[in-house]
Short mmCIF file of C-alpha atoms in Angstrom, two decimals:
data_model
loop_
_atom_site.label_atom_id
_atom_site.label_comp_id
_atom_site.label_asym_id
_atom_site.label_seq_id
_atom_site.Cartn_x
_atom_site.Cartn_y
_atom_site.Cartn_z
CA UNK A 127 45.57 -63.76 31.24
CA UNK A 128 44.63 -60.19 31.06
CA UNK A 129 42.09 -58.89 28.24
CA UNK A 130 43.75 -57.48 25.39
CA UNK A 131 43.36 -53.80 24.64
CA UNK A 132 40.85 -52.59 21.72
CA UNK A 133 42.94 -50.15 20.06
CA UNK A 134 42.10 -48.99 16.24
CA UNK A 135 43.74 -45.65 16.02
CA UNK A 136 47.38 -45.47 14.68
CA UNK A 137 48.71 -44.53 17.56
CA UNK A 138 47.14 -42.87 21.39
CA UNK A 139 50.39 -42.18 22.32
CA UNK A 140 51.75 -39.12 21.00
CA UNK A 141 55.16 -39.32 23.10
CA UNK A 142 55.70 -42.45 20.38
CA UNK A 143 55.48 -40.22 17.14
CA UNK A 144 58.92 -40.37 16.30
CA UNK A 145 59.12 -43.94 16.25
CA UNK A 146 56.71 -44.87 13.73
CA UNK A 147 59.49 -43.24 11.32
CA UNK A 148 61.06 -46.88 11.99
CA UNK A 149 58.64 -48.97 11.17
CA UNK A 150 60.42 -49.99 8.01
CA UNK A 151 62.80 -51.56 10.44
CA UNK A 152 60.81 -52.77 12.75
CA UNK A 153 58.94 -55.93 13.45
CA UNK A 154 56.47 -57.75 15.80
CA UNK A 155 57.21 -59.35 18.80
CA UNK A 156 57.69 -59.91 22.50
CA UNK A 157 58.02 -62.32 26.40
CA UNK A 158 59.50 -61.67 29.44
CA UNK A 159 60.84 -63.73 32.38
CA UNK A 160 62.64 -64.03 35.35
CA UNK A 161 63.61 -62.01 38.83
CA UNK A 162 66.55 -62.63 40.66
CA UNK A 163 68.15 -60.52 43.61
CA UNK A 164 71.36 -59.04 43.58
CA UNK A 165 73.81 -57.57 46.90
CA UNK A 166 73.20 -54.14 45.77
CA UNK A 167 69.85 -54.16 43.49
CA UNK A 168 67.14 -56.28 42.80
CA UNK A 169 66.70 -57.87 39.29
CA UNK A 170 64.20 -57.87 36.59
CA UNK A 171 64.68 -59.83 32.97
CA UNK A 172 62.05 -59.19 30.48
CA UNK A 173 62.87 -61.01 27.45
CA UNK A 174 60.92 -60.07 24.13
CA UNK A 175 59.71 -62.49 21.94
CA UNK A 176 57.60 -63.04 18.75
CA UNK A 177 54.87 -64.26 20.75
CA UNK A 178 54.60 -61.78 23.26
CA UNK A 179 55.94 -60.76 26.82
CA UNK A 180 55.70 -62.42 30.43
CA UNK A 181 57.04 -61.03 33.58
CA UNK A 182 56.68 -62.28 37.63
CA UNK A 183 53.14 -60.73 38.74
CA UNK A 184 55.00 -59.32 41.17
CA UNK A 185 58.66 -57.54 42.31
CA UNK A 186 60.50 -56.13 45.52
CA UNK A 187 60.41 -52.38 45.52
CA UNK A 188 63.72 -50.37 45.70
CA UNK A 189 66.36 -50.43 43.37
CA UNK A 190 65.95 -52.58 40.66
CA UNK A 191 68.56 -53.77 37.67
CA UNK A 192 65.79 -54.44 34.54
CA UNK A 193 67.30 -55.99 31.88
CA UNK A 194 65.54 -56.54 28.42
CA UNK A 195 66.50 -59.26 26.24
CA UNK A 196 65.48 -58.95 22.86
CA UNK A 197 65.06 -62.12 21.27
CA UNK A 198 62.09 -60.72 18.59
CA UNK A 199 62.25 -59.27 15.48
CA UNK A 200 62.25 -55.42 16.23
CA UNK A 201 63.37 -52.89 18.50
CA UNK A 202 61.50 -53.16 21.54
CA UNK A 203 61.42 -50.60 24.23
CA UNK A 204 59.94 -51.95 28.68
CA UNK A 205 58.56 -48.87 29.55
CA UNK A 206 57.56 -48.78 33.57
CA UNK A 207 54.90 -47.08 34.72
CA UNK A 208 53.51 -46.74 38.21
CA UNK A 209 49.61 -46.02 38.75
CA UNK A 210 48.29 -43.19 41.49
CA UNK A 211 46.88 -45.62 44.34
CA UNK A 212 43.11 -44.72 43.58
CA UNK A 213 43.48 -46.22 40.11
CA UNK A 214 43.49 -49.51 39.04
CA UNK A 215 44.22 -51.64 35.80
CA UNK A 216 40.53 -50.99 34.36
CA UNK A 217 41.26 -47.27 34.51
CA UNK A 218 44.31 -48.19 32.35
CA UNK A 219 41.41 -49.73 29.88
CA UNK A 220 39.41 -47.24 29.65
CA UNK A 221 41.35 -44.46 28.99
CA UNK A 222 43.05 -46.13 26.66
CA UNK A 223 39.98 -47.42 24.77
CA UNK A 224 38.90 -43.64 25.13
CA UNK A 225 41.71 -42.64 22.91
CA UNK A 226 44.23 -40.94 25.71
CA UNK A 227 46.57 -38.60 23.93
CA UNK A 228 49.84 -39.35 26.37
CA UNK A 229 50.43 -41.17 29.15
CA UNK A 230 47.31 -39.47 32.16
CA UNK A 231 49.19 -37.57 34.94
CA UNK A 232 48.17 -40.89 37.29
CA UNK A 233 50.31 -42.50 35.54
CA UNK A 234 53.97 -41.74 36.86
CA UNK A 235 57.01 -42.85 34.66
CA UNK A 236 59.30 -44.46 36.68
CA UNK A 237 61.87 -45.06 33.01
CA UNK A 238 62.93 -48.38 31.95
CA UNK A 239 64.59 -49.69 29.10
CA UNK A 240 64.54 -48.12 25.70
CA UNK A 241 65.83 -48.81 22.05
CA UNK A 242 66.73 -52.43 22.77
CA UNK A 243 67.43 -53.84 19.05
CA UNK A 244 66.93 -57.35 17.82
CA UNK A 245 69.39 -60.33 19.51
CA UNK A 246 70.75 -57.47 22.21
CA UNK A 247 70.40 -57.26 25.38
CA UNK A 248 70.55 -54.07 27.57
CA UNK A 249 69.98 -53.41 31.51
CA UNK A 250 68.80 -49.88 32.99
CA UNK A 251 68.41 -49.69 36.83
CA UNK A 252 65.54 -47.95 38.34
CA UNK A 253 64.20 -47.30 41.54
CA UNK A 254 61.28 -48.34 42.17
CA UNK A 255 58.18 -47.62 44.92
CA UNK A 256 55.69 -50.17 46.18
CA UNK A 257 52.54 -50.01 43.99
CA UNK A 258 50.83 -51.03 40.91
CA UNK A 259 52.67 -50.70 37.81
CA UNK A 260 52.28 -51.08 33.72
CA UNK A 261 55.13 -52.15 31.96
CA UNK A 262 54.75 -51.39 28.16
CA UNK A 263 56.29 -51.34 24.95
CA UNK A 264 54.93 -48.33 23.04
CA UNK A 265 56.98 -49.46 19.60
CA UNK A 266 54.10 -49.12 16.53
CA UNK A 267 54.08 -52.56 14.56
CA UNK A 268 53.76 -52.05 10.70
CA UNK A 269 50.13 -51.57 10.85
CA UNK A 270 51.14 -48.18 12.92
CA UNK A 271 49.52 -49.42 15.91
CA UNK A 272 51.97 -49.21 19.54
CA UNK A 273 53.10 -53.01 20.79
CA UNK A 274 51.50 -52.42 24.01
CA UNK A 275 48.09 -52.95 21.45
CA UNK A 276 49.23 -56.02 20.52
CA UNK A 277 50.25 -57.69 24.13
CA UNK A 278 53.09 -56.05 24.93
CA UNK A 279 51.63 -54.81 27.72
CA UNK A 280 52.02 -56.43 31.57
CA UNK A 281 51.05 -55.47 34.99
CA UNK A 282 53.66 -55.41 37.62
CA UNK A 283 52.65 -55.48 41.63
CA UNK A 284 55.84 -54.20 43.40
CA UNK A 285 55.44 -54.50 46.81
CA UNK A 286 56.91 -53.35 50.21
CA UNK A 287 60.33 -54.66 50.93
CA UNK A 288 62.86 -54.54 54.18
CA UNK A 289 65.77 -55.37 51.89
CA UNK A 290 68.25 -52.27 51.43
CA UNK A 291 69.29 -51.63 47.79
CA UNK A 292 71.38 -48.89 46.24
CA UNK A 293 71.79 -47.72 42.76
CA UNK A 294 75.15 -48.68 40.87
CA UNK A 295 77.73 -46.00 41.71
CA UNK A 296 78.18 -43.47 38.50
CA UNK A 297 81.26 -42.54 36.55
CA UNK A 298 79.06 -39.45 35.02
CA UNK A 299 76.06 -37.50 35.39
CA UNK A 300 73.78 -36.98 32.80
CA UNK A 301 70.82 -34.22 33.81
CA UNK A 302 67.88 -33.86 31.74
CA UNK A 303 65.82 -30.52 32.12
CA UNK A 304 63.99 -28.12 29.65
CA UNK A 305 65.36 -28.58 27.42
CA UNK A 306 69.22 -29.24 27.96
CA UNK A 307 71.63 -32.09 28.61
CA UNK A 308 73.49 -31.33 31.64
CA UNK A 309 76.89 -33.33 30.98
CA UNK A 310 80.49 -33.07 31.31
CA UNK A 311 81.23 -34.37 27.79
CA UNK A 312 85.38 -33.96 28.32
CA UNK A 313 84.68 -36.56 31.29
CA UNK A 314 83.29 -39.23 28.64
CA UNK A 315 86.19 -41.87 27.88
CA UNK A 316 86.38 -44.45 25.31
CA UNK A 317 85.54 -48.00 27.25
CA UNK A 318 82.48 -48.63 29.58
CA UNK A 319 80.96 -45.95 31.86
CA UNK A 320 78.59 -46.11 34.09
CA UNK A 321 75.97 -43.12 33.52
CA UNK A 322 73.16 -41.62 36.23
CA UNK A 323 70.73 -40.33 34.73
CA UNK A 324 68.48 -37.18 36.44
CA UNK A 325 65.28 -35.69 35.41
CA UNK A 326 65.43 -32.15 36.97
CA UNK A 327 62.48 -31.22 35.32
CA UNK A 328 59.36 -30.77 37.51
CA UNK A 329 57.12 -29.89 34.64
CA UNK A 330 58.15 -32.52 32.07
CA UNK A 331 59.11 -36.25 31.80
CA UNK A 332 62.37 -36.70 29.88
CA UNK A 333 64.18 -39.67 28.10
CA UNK A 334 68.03 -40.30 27.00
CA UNK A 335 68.42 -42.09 24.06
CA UNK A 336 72.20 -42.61 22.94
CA UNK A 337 72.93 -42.82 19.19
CA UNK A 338 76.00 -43.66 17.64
CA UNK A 339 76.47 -41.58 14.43
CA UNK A 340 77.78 -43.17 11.53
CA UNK A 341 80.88 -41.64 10.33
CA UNK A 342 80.64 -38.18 9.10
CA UNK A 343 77.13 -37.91 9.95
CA UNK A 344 75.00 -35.18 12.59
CA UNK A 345 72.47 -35.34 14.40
CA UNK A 346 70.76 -33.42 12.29
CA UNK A 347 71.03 -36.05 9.62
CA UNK A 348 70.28 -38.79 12.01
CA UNK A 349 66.44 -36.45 12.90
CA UNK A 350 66.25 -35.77 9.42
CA UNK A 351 66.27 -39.55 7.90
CA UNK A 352 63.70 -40.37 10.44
CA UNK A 353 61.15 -37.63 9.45
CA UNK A 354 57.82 -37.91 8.47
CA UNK A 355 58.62 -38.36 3.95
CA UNK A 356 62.38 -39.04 4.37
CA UNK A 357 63.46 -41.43 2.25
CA UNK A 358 63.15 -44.90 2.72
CA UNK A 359 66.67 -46.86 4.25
CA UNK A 360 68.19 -46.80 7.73
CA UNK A 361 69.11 -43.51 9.30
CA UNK A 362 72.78 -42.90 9.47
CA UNK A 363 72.87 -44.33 13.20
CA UNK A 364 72.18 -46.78 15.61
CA UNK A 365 70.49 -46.63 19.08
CA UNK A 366 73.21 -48.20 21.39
CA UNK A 367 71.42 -47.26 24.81
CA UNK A 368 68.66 -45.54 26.61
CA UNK A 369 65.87 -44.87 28.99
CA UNK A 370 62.20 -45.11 28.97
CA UNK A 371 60.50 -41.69 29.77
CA UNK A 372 61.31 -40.45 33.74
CA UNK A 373 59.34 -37.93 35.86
CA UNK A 374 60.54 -35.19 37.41
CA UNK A 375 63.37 -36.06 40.42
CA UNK A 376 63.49 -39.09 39.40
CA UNK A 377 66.89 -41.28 38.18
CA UNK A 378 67.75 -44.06 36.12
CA UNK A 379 71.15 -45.52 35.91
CA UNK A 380 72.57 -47.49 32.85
CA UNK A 381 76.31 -48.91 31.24
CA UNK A 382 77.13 -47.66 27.81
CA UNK A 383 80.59 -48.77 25.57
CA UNK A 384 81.67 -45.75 24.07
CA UNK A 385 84.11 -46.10 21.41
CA UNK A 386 87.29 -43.77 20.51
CA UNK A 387 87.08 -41.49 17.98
CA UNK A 388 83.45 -42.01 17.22
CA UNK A 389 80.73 -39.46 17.15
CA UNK A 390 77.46 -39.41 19.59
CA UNK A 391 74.29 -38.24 20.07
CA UNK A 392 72.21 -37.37 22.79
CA UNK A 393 68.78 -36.96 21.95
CA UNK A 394 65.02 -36.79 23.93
CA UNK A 395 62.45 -37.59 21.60
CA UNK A 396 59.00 -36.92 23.93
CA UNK A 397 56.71 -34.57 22.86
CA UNK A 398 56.13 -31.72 25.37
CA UNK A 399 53.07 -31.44 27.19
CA UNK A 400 53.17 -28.15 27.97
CA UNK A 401 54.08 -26.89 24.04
CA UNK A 402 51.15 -28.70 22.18
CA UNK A 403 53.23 -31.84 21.43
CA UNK A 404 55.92 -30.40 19.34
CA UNK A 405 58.96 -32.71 20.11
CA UNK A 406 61.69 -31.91 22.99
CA UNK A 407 64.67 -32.03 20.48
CA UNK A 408 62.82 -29.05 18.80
CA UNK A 409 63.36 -27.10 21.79
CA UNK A 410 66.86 -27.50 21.74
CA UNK A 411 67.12 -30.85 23.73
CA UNK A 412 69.47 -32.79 21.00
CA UNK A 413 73.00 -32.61 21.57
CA UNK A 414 77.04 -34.35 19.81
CA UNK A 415 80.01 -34.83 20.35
CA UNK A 416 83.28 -37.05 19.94
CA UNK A 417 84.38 -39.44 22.30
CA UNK A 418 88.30 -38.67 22.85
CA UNK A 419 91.21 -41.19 21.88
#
């Protein structure tokens, strides 16, 4: 068992603003199990349930295929995080019982699995480096307090391993910088594609969260509905894929079904570190388009 955390603000986690705007639609839960090892990849399920998360205490570094199962009530997002090798779980603690605003720069995101809804299932692959690791789930409960508050919140040892692994090969790129989507959107086909994911960025972490608009709504609509006042009701989308934040150089590498005719979003949701938290899409970092027939 590991001691919970003592959290009583709303939130400590600015980069999670944007999701408290779906905490109408959201609900508690959380557990994880299970590692298995593939040819190509090792394997990770966490599987969220209403009475928390569970994981292996420990993993094989290098590629890794990390899929969340979402049995619980509300979107849930496995955030991984890797700690500098001076620090240690109590530092974790503390500066989160200090109030951190963000994620400390000892704390590296490594990405992860984002926007998972309830009964889905979705897998992002990740490379990972031997070390000490967080794995959270920054998605604020009703009570506007972040998951990870509430036990969604695991340590992860992934340690030194002579096994080669290699990331799924990629039908498409997808590079995040500030603040653009690099992407060849007349290369996206209807059907399953396989998407790598790059964070060029050495000053920022970035995300990719993949909305599918409903019909003969924006992205602009989408943002709007999920402001701070907007009415109440479900934006005019769904969250069909995405990635946890990832640090600069760094890749991630997920499936997504796109469908023909419809109309997508790309989106990054963090708030910048370097422009006093106003959020990336702000910046220009929120992008649509149609999937050809």
């Amino acid at each position: 068992m590991h001691r919970p955390l003592s959290l009583t603000q709303k939130s400590t986690w600015t980069w999670i603003w944007l999701l408290i705007a779906l905490v109408p639609f959201l609900a508690a839960g959380c557990t994880a199990a299970g590692s298995r090892e593939t040819a190509a990849q090792h394997a990770l399920t966490v599987t969220a349930t209403a009475a928390g998360w569970e994981a292996p205490a420990s993993a094989p570094a290098g590629w890794t295929a990390i899929t969340l199962d979402n049995q619980s009530g509300g979107m849930r997002q496995a955030a991984f995080y890797r700690l500098d090798d001076d620090k240690t779980l109590d530092d974790v603690f503390a500066a989160i019982e200090a109030g951190m605003e963000g994620a400390p720069p000892w704390m590296t995101p490594y990405g992860g699995v984002s926007g998972v809804m309830p009964g889905l299932k979705r897998t992002v692959s990740a490379n990972l480096p031997a070390g000490q690791y967080v794995v959270i789930d920054p998605v604020p409960e009703a009570d506007g307090l972040p998951g990870m508050a509430k036990g969604y919140f695991m340590p992860l040892k992934v340690e030194a391993s002579s096994g080669m692994t290699a990331p799924p090969a990629a039908d498409l790129d997808v590079e995040l910088d500030d603040y653009v989507f690099g992407i060849d959107y007349e290369a996206v086909e209807a059907g399953r594609q396989t998407l790598r994911v790059s964070n060029l960025s050495t000053v920022e972490p970035h995300e990719l969260v993949v909305i599918k608009l409903d019909e003969g709504a924006s992205a602009e609509d989408f943002l709007a509905a999920m402001a701070p006042g907007a009415a109440a009701g479900p934006p005019p989308g769904q969250i069909v894929a995405g990635t946890a934040p990832i640090d600069a150089v760094t890749q991630n590498v997920l499936e997504i079904d796109f469908e023909a005719g419809a109309r997508y979003a790309l989106i990054c949701f963090l708030p910048s570190v370097v422009h006093e938290g106003a959020p990336h899409f702000t910046f220009g970092m929120v992008e649509e388009w149609t999937v050809s027939n």
